[in-house]
């Protein structure tokens, strides 16, 4: 079973320990709701803990395999695109997860893209609330 299959199984089973084994220590996670990446395994695992609580009816519906240039260092890396559908904040989401792998087959970079814009906004609010709740982000000012 390759890393993308193991990742899908970990998500399906909500298994954070399995995700821990799949991520590099310096993983970068590019989110549609934050300009800069989430960096490092502890932060990305915390983010996945929030995402697993936030998404409802999450399911992968397709995949593409190939290679793509990473944002981290600009090199070409083995990659998979996983297409998904889910609900978050009462909005139906269509999206993709782009996974880049290192030479050992672990995930070194992860990019999420979602549509429509209203779903991105609802997802951003739900994820921020979860990150604040878990102590991974400060509470927004003015609240």
Coordinates of C-alpha atoms in Angstrom, one line a residue:
X1 CA 0.0 0.0 0.0
X2 CA 1.5 3.3 -1.0
X3 CA 1.5 6.5 1.1
X4 CA -1.5 8.0 -0.5
X5 CA -3.5 4.8 0.2
X6 CA -2.3 4.8 3.8
X7 CA -3.2 8.5 4.1
X8 CA -6.8 7.8 2.8
X9 CA -7.1 4.9 5.2
X10 CA -5.9 7.0 8.1
X11 CA -8.5 9.7 7.2
X12 CA -11.3 7.1 6.8
X13 CA -10.5 5.7 10.2
X14 CA -9.7 9.1 11.8
X15 CA -6.3 7.7 12.9
X16 CA -3.9 10.5 13.9
X17 CA -1.2 8.0 14.9
X18 CA -1.1 6.7 11.3
X19 CA -0.9 10.3 10.0
X20 CA 2.0 10.9 12.4
X21 CA 3.9 8.0 10.7
X22 CA 3.1 9.4 7.2
X23 CA 4.3 13.0 7.7
X24 CA 7.9 14.3 7.5
X25 CA 9.0 16.3 10.6
X26 CA 9.1 19.5 8.5
X27 CA 5.9 19.0 6.6
X28 CA 4.2 22.1 5.2
X29 CA 0.4 22.4 4.9
X30 CA -1.0 25.0 2.5
X31 CA -4.6 25.9 3.4
X32 CA -7.2 27.8 1.4
X33 CA -7.9 29.9 4.4
X34 CA -4.4 31.0 5.4
X35 CA -1.8 32.8 3.3
X36 CA 1.3 31.1 4.7
X37 CA 1.7 27.4 5.4
X38 CA 1.2 25.6 8.7
X39 CA 4.6 24.2 9.4
X40 CA 6.0 21.2 11.2
X41 CA 4.5 17.8 12.2
X42 CA 3.0 18.9 15.6
X43 CA 1.1 21.8 14.1
X44 CA -0.1 19.8 11.1
X45 CA -1.2 16.9 13.2
X46 CA -3.1 19.4 15.4
X47 CA -4.7 20.9 12.3
X48 CA -5.8 17.4 11.2
X49 CA -7.3 16.8 14.6
X50 CA -9.4 19.9 14.0
X51 CA -10.2 19.0 10.4
X52 CA -11.4 15.5 11.4
X53 CA -13.9 17.1 13.8
X54 CA -14.9 19.9 11.3
X55 CA -15.7 18.0 8.2
X56 CA -18.9 16.0 8.0
X57 CA -19.6 13.3 5.4
X58 CA -16.0 13.5 4.2
X59 CA -15.2 11.1 1.3
X60 CA -12.6 10.8 -1.4
X61 CA -14.2 10.5 -4.9
X62 CA -11.1 10.2 -7.2
X63 CA -7.4 10.5 -7.6
X64 CA -4.6 11.4 -10.0
X65 CA -1.0 10.3 -9.8
X66 CA 2.1 12.1 -11.2
X67 CA 4.8 14.5 -10.2
X68 CA 4.6 18.2 -9.5
X69 CA 6.9 21.0 -8.4
X70 CA 6.8 21.7 -4.7
X71 CA 6.3 25.1 -3.1
X72 CA 8.9 24.3 -0.5
X73 CA 12.0 23.9 -2.6
X74 CA 10.8 24.0 -6.2
X75 CA 11.9 20.5 -7.0
X76 CA 9.7 18.0 -8.8
X77 CA 8.3 15.3 -6.4
X78 CA 6.1 12.3 -6.7
X79 CA 2.6 13.6 -6.1
X80 CA -1.1 12.5 -5.8
X81 CA -4.2 14.6 -6.1
X82 CA -7.1 13.2 -4.1
X83 CA -10.6 14.7 -5.0
X84 CA -13.0 14.9 -2.1
X85 CA -16.5 16.0 -1.1
X86 CA -17.6 17.0 2.4
X87 CA -19.8 19.3 4.4
X88 CA -18.5 21.9 6.8
X89 CA -20.4 24.7 8.5
X90 CA -23.5 23.6 6.7
X91 CA -21.9 24.1 3.2
X92 CA -21.2 21.4 0.6
X93 CA -17.5 21.5 -0.3
X94 CA -15.8 20.1 -3.4
X95 CA -12.0 20.0 -3.1
X96 CA -8.7 18.4 -3.8
X97 CA -5.8 17.4 -1.6
X98 CA -2.4 17.6 -3.3
X99 CA 0.2 15.5 -1.6
X100 CA 3.9 15.7 -2.4
X101 CA 6.2 12.8 -1.2
X102 CA 9.8 12.7 -0.1
X103 CA 12.3 10.0 -1.2
X104 CA 11.0 7.8 1.6
X105 CA 7.4 8.0 0.5
X106 CA 6.3 10.3 3.4
X107 CA 4.2 13.4 2.9
X108 CA 6.4 16.5 2.9
X109 CA 3.9 19.0 1.5
X110 CA 0.2 19.1 1.5
X111 CA -2.0 21.6 -0.3
X112 CA -5.8 21.9 0.0
X113 CA -8.0 23.7 -2.5
X114 CA -11.8 24.0 -2.1
X115 CA -14.8 25.5 -3.7
X116 CA -17.1 27.4 -3.7
X117 CA -16.0 30.6 -2.0
X118 CA -18.8 30.5 0.5
X119 CA -17.6 27.0 1.6
X120 CA -14.0 28.3 2.0
X121 CA -15.3 31.1 4.3
X122 CA -17.4 28.6 6.4
X123 CA -14.5 26.2 6.6
X124 CA -12.1 28.9 7.6
X125 CA -14.4 30.0 10.5
X126 CA -14.9 26.4 11.7
X127 CA -11.2 25.5 11.5
X128 CA -10.1 28.7 13.3
X129 CA -12.6 28.0 16.1
X130 CA -11.2 24.5 16.4
X131 CA -7.6 25.7 16.5
X132 CA -8.4 28.3 19.2
X133 CA -10.3 25.6 21.1
X134 CA -7.3 23.3 21.0
X135 CA -4.8 26.1 21.9
X136 CA -3.1 26.1 18.5
X137 CA -4.1 29.6 17.6
X138 CA -4.9 32.8 19.5
X139 CA -8.5 33.9 19.7
X140 CA -9.3 36.6 17.1
X141 CA -9.2 40.1 18.5
X142 CA -12.5 41.9 18.8
X143 CA -14.4 38.9 20.0

